[in-house]
PDB file of C-alpha atoms in Angstrom:
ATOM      1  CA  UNK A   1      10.502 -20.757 -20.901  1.00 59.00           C
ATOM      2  CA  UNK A   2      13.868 -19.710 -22.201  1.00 59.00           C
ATOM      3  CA  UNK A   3      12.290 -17.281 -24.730  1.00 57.00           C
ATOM      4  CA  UNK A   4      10.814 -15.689 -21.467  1.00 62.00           C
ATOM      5  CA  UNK A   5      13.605 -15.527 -19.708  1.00 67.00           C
ATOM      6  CA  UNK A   6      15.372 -14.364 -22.551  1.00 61.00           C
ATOM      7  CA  UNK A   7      12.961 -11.362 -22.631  1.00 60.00           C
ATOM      8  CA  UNK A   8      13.198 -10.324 -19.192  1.00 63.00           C
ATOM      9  CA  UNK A   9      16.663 -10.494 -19.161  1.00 63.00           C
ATOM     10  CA  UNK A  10      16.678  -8.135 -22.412  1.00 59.00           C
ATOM     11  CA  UNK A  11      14.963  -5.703 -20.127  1.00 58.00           C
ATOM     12  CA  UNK A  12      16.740  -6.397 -16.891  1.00 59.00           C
ATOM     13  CA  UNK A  13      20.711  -5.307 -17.877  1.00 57.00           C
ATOM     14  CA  UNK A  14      18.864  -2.099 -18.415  1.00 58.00           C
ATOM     15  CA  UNK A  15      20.052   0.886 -15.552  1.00 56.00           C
ATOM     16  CA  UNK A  16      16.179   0.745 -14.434  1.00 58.00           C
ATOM     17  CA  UNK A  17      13.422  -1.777 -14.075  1.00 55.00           C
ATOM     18  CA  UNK A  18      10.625   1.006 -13.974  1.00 55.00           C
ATOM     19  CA  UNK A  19      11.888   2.803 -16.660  1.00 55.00           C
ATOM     20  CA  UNK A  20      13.394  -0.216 -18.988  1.00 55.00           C
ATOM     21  CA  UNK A  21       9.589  -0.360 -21.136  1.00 59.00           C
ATOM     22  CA  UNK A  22      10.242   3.627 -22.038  1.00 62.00           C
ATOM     23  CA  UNK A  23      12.886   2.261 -24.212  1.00 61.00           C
ATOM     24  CA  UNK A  24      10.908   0.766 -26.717  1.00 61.00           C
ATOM     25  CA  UNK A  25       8.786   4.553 -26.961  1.00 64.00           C
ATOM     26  CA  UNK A  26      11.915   5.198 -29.299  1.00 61.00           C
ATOM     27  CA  UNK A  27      11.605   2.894 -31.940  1.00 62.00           C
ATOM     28  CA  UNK A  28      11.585   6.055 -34.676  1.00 66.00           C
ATOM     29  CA  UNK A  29      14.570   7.108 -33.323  1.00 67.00           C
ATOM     30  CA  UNK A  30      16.377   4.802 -31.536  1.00 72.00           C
ATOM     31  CA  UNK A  31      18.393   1.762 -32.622  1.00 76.00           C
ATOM     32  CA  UNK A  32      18.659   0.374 -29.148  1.00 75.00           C
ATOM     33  CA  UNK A  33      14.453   0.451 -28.813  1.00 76.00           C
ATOM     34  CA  UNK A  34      14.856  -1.060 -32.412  1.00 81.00           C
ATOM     35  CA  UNK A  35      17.108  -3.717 -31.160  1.00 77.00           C
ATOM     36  CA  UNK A  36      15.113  -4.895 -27.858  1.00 79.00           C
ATOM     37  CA  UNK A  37      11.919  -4.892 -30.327  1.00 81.00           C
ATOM     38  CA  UNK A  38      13.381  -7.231 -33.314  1.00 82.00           C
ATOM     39  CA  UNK A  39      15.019  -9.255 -30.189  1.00 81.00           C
ATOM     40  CA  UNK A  40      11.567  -9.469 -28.361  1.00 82.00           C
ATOM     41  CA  UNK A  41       9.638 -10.462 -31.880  1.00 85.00           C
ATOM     42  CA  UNK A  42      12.620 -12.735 -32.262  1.00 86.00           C
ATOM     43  CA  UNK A  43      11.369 -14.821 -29.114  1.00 84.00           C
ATOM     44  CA  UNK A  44       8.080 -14.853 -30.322  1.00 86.00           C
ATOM     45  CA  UNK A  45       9.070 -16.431 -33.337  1.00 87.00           C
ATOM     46  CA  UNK A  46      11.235 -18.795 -31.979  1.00 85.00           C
ATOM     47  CA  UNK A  47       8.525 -19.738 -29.800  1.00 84.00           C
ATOM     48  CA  UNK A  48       5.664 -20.397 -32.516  1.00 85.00           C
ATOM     49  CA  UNK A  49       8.353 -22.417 -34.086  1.00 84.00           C
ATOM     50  CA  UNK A  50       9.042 -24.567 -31.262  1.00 81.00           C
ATOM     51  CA  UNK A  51       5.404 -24.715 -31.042  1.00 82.00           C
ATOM     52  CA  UNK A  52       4.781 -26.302 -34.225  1.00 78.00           C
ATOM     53  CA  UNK A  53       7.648 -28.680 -34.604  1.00 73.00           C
ATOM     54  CA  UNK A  54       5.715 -31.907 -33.756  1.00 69.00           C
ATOM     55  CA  UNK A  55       2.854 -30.956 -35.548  1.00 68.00           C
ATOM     56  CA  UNK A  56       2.670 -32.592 -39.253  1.00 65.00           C
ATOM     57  CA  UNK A  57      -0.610 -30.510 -39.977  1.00 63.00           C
ATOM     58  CA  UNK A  58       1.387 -27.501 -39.373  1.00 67.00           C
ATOM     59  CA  UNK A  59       4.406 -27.997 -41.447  1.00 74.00           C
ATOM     60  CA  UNK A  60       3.984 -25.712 -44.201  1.00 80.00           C
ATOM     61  CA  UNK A  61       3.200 -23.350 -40.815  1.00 81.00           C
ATOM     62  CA  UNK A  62       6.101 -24.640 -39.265  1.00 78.00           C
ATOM     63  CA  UNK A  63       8.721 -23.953 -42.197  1.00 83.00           C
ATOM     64  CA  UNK A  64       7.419 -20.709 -42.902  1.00 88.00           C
ATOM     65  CA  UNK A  65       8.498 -19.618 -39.038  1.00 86.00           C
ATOM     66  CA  UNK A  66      11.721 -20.919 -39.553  1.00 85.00           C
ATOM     67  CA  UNK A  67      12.611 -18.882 -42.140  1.00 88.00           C
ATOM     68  CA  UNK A  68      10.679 -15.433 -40.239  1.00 90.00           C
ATOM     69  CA  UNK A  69      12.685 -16.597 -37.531  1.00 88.00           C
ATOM     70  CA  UNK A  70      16.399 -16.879 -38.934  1.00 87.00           C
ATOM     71  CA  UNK A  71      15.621 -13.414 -40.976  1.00 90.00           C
ATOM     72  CA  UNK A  72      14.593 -11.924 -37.771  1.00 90.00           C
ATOM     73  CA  UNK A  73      17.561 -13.331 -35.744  1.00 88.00           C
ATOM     74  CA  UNK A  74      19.603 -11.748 -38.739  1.00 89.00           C
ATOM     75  CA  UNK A  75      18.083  -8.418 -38.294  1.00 89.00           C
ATOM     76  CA  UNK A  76      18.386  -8.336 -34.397  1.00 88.00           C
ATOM     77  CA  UNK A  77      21.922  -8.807 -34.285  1.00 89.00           C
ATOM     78  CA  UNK A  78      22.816  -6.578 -37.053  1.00 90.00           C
ATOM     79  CA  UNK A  79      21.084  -4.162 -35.187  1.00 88.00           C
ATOM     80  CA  UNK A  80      22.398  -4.606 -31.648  1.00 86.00           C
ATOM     81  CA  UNK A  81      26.030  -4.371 -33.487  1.00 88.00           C
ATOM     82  CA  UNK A  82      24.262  -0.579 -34.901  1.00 89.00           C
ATOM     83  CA  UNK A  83      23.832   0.419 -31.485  1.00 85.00           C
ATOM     84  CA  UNK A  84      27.678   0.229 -30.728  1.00 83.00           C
ATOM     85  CA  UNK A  85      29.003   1.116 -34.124  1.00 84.00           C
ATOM     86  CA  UNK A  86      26.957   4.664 -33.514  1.00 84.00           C
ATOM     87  CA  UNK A  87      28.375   5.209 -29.866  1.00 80.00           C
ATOM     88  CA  UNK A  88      29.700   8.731 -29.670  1.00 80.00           C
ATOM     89  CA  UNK A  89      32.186   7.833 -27.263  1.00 75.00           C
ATOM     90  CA  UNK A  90      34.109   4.546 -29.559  1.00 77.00           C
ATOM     91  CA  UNK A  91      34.224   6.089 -33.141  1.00 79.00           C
ATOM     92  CA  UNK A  92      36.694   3.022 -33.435  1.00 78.00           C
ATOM     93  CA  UNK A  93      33.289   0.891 -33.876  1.00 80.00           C
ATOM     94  CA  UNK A  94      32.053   2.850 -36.086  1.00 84.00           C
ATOM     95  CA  UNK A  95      32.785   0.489 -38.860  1.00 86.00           C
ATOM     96  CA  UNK A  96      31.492  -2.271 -40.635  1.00 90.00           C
ATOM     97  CA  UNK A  97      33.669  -4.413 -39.321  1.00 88.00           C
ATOM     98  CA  UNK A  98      31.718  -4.428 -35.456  1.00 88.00           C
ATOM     99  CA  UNK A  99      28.296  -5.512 -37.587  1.00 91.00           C
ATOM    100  CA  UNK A 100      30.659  -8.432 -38.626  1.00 92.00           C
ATOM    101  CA  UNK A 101      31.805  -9.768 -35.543  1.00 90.00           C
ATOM    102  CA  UNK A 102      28.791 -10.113 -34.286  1.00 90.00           C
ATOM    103  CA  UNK A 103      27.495 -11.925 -37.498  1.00 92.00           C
ATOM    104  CA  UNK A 104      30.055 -14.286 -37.151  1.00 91.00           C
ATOM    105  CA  UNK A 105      29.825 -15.274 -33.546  1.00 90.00           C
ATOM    106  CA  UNK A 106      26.121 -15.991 -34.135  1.00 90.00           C
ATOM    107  CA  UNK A 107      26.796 -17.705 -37.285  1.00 90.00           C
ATOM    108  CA  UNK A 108      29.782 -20.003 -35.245  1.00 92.00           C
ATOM    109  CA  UNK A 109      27.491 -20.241 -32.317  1.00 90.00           C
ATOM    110  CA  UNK A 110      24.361 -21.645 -33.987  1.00 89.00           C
ATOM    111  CA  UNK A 111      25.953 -23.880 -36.317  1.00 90.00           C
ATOM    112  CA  UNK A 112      27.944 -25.325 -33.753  1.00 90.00           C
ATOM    113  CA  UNK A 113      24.463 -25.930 -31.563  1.00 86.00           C
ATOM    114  CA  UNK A 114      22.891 -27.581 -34.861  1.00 86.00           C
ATOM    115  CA  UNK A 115      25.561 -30.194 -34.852  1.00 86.00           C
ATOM    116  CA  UNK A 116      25.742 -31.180 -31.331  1.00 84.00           C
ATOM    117  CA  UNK A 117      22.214 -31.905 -31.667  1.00 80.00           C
ATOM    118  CA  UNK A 118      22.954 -33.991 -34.498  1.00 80.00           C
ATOM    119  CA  UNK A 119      25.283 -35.965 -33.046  1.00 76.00           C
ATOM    120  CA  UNK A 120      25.178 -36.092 -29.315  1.00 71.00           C
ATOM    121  CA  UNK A 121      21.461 -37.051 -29.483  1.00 69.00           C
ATOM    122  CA  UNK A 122      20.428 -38.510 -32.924  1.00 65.00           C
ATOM    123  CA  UNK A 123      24.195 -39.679 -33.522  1.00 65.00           C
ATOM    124  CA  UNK A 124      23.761 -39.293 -37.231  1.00 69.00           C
ATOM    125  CA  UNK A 125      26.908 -37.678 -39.543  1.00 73.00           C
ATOM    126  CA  UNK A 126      26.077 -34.414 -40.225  1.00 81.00           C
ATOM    127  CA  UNK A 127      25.223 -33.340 -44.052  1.00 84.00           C
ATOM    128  CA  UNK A 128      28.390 -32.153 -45.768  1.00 86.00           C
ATOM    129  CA  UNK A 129      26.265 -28.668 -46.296  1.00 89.00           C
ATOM    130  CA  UNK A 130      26.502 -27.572 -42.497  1.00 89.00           C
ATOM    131  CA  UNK A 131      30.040 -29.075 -42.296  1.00 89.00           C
ATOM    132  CA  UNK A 132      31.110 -26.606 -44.970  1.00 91.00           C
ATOM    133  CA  UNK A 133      28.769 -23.872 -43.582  1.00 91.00           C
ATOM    134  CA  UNK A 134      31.019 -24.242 -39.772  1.00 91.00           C
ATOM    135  CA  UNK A 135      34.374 -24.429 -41.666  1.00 91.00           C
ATOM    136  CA  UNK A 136      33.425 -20.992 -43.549  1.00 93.00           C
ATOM    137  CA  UNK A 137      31.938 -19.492 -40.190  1.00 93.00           C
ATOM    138  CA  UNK A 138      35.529 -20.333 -38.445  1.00 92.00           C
ATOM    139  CA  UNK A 139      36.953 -18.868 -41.235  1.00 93.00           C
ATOM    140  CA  UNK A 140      35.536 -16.059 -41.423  1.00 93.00           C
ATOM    141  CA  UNK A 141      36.089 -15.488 -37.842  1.00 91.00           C
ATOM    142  CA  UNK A 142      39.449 -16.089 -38.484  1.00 90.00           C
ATOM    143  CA  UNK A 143      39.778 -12.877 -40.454  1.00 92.00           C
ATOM    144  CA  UNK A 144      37.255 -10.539 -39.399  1.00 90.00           C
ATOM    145  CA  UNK A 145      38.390 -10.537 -35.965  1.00 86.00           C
ATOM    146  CA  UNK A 146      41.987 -10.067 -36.975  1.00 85.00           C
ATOM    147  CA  UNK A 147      41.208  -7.497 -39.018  1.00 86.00           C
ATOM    148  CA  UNK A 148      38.702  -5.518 -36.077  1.00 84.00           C
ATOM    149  CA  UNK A 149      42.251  -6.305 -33.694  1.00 79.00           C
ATOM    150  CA  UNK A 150      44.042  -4.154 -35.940  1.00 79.00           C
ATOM    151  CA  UNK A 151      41.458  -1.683 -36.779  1.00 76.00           C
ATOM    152  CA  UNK A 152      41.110  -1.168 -32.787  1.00 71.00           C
ATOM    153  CA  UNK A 153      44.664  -0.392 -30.885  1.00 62.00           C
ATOM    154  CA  UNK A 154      42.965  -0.757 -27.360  1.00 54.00           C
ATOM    155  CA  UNK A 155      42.270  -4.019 -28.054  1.00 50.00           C
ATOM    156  CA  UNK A 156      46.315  -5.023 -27.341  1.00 49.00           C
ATOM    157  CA  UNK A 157      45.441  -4.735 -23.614  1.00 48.00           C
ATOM    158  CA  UNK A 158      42.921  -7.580 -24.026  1.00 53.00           C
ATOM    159  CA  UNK A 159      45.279  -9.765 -26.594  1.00 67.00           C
ATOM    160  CA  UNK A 160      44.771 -12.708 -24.290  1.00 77.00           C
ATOM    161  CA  UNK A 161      41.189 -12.875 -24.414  1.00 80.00           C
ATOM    162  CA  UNK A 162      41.256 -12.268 -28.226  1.00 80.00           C
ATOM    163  CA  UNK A 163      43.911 -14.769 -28.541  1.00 83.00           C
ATOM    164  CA  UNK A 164      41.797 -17.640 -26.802  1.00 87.00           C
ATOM    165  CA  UNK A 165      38.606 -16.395 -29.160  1.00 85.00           C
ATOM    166  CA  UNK A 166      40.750 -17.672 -31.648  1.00 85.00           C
ATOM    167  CA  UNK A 167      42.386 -20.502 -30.456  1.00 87.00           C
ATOM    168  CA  UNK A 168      38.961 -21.851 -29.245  1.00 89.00           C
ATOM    169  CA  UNK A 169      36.936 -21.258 -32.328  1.00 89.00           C
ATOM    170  CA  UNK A 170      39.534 -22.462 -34.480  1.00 89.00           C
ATOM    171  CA  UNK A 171      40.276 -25.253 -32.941  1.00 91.00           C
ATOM    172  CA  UNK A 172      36.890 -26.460 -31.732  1.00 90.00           C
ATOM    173  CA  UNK A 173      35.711 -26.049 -34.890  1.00 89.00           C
ATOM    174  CA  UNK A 174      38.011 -28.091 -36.384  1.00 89.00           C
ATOM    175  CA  UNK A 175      37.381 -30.836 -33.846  1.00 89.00           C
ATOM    176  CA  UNK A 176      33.778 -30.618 -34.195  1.00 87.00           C
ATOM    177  CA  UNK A 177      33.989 -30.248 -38.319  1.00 87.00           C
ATOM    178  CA  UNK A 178      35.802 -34.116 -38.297  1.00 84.00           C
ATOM    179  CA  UNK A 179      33.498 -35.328 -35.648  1.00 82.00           C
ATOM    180  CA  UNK A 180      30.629 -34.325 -37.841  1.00 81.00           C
ATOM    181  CA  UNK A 181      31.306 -36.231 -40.594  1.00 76.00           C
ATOM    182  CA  UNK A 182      32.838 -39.316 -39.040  1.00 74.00           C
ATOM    183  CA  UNK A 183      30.978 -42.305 -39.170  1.00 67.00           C
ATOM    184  CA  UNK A 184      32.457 -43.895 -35.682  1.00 69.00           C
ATOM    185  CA  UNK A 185      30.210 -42.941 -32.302  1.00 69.00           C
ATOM    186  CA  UNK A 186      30.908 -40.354 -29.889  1.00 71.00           C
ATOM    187  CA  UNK A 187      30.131 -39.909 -26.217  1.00 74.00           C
ATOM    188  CA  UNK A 188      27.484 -36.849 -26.343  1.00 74.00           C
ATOM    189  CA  UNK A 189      30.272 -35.631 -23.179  1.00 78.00           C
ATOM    190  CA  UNK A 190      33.187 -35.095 -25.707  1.00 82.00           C
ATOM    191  CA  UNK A 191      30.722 -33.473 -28.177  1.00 81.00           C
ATOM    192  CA  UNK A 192      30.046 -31.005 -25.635  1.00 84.00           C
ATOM    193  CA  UNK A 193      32.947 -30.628 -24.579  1.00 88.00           C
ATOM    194  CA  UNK A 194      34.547 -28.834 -27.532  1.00 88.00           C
ATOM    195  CA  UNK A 195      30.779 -27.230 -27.773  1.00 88.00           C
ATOM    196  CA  UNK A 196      31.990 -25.755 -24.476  1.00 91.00           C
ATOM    197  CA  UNK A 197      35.569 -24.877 -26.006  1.00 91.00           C
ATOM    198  CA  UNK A 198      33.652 -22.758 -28.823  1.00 90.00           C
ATOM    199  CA  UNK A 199      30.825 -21.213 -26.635  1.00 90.00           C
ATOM    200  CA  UNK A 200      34.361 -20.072 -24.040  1.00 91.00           C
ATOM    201  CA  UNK A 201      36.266 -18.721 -27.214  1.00 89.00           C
ATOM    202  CA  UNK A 202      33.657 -16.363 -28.334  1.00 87.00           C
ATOM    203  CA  UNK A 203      32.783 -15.483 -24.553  1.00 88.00           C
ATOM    204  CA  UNK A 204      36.002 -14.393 -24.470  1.00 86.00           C
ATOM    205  CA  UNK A 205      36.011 -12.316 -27.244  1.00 84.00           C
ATOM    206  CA  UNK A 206      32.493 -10.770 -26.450  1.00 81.00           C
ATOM    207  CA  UNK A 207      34.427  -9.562 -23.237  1.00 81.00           C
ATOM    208  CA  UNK A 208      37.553  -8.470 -24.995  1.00 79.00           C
ATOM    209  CA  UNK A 209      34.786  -6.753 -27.176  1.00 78.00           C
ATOM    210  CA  UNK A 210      33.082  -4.547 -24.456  1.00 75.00           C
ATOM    211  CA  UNK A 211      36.723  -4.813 -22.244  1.00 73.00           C
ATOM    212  CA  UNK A 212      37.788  -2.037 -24.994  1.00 63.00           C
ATOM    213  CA  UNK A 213      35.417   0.761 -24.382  1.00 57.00           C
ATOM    214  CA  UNK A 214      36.586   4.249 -22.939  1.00 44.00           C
ATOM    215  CA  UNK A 215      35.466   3.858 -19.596  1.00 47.00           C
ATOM    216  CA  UNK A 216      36.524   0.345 -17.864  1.00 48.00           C
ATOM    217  CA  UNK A 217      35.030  -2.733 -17.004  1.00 43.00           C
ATOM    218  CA  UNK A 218      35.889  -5.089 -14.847  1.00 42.00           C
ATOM    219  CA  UNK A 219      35.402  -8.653 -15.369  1.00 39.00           C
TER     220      UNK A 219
END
């Protein structure tokens, strides 16, 4: 169901229901028909995945998805960051920097989800490999959007929203990396609460993102 959704809603942000298929009649030319199709196979994937999680006969199946999946992921976000890097109108994306901030907020984002699961449900510590994988995500965060604030001088009208990206990430993540690997039991509430305090830094900084193109928009 969320897959669906997720589908529809790739279509619907799009200026015209009617017309929002047409877009995928550009694939040869177009990185945003490019994008909506890796995003659309992407749900397709995730879905066969899902599909055969509870199914021992279809493990070998059901390993083989996952990695399809996480390349395809990969591929649809590095592409959706294309589609802004090559807008006419921002030649301030137009570095590799954008494909990078979006790389990292997916890379924060999903490790983040992983662990939650881990704890708030199963309650188990969390293998020192993902713990290590989050600290280098934050990190990386850390640096790459410090580096794009620089790189992009209309950003310093949004510095509060970048600021709480940071503060958010940074912190949450280190909350959540010694929560992780502590022994002692959590409420599944406070492990999604600083869940929530990641997920609201990197809203933020999607919005201080798209808050610094030429024409304005108002959040």
């Amino acid at each position: 169901m969320a897959c669906f959704i997720g589908s529809v809603c790739l279509f619907s942000h799009l200026d015209s229901w009617l017309l929002a298929m047409n877009v995928l009649s550009g694939f040869g030319h177009s990185w945003l028909s490019r994008e909506l199709l890796a995003l659309l196979v992407l749900n397709v994937c995730t879905t066969l995945w899902m599909v055969s999680h509870n199914h021992d006969s279809r493990k070998p199946f059901h390993q083989w998805m996952g990695v399809v999946t996480s390349i395809t992921g990969i591929m649809a976000v590095l592409m959706s960051a294309h589609v802004y890097a090559l807008l006419p109108s921002r030649p301030e994306w137009n570095t590799v920097l954008t494909h990078l901030t979006f790389l990292c907020t997916v890379l924060v984002l999903g490790i983040t989800t992983v662990i939650v699961f881990i704890r708030a449900y199963d309650n188990l510590v969390v293998p020192s490999t993902i713990r290590y994988l989050l600290g280098l995500s934050v990190l990386a965060t850390l640096v790459v959007v410090t580096l794009f604030v620089r790189h992009i001088d209309k950003f310093a009208t949004h510095n509060w929203m970048t600021m709480y990206q940071l503060v958010g990430t940074v912190l949450g993540g280190a909350l959540l990396f010694v929560m992780a690997g502590n022994s002692n039991r959590y409420k599944p509430e406070w492990v999604f609460l600083v869940m929530l305090l990641i997920l609201s830094g990197e809203v933020a900084g999607r919005v201080s993102f798209y808050s610094s193109m030429v024409t304005p928009v108002h959040w």
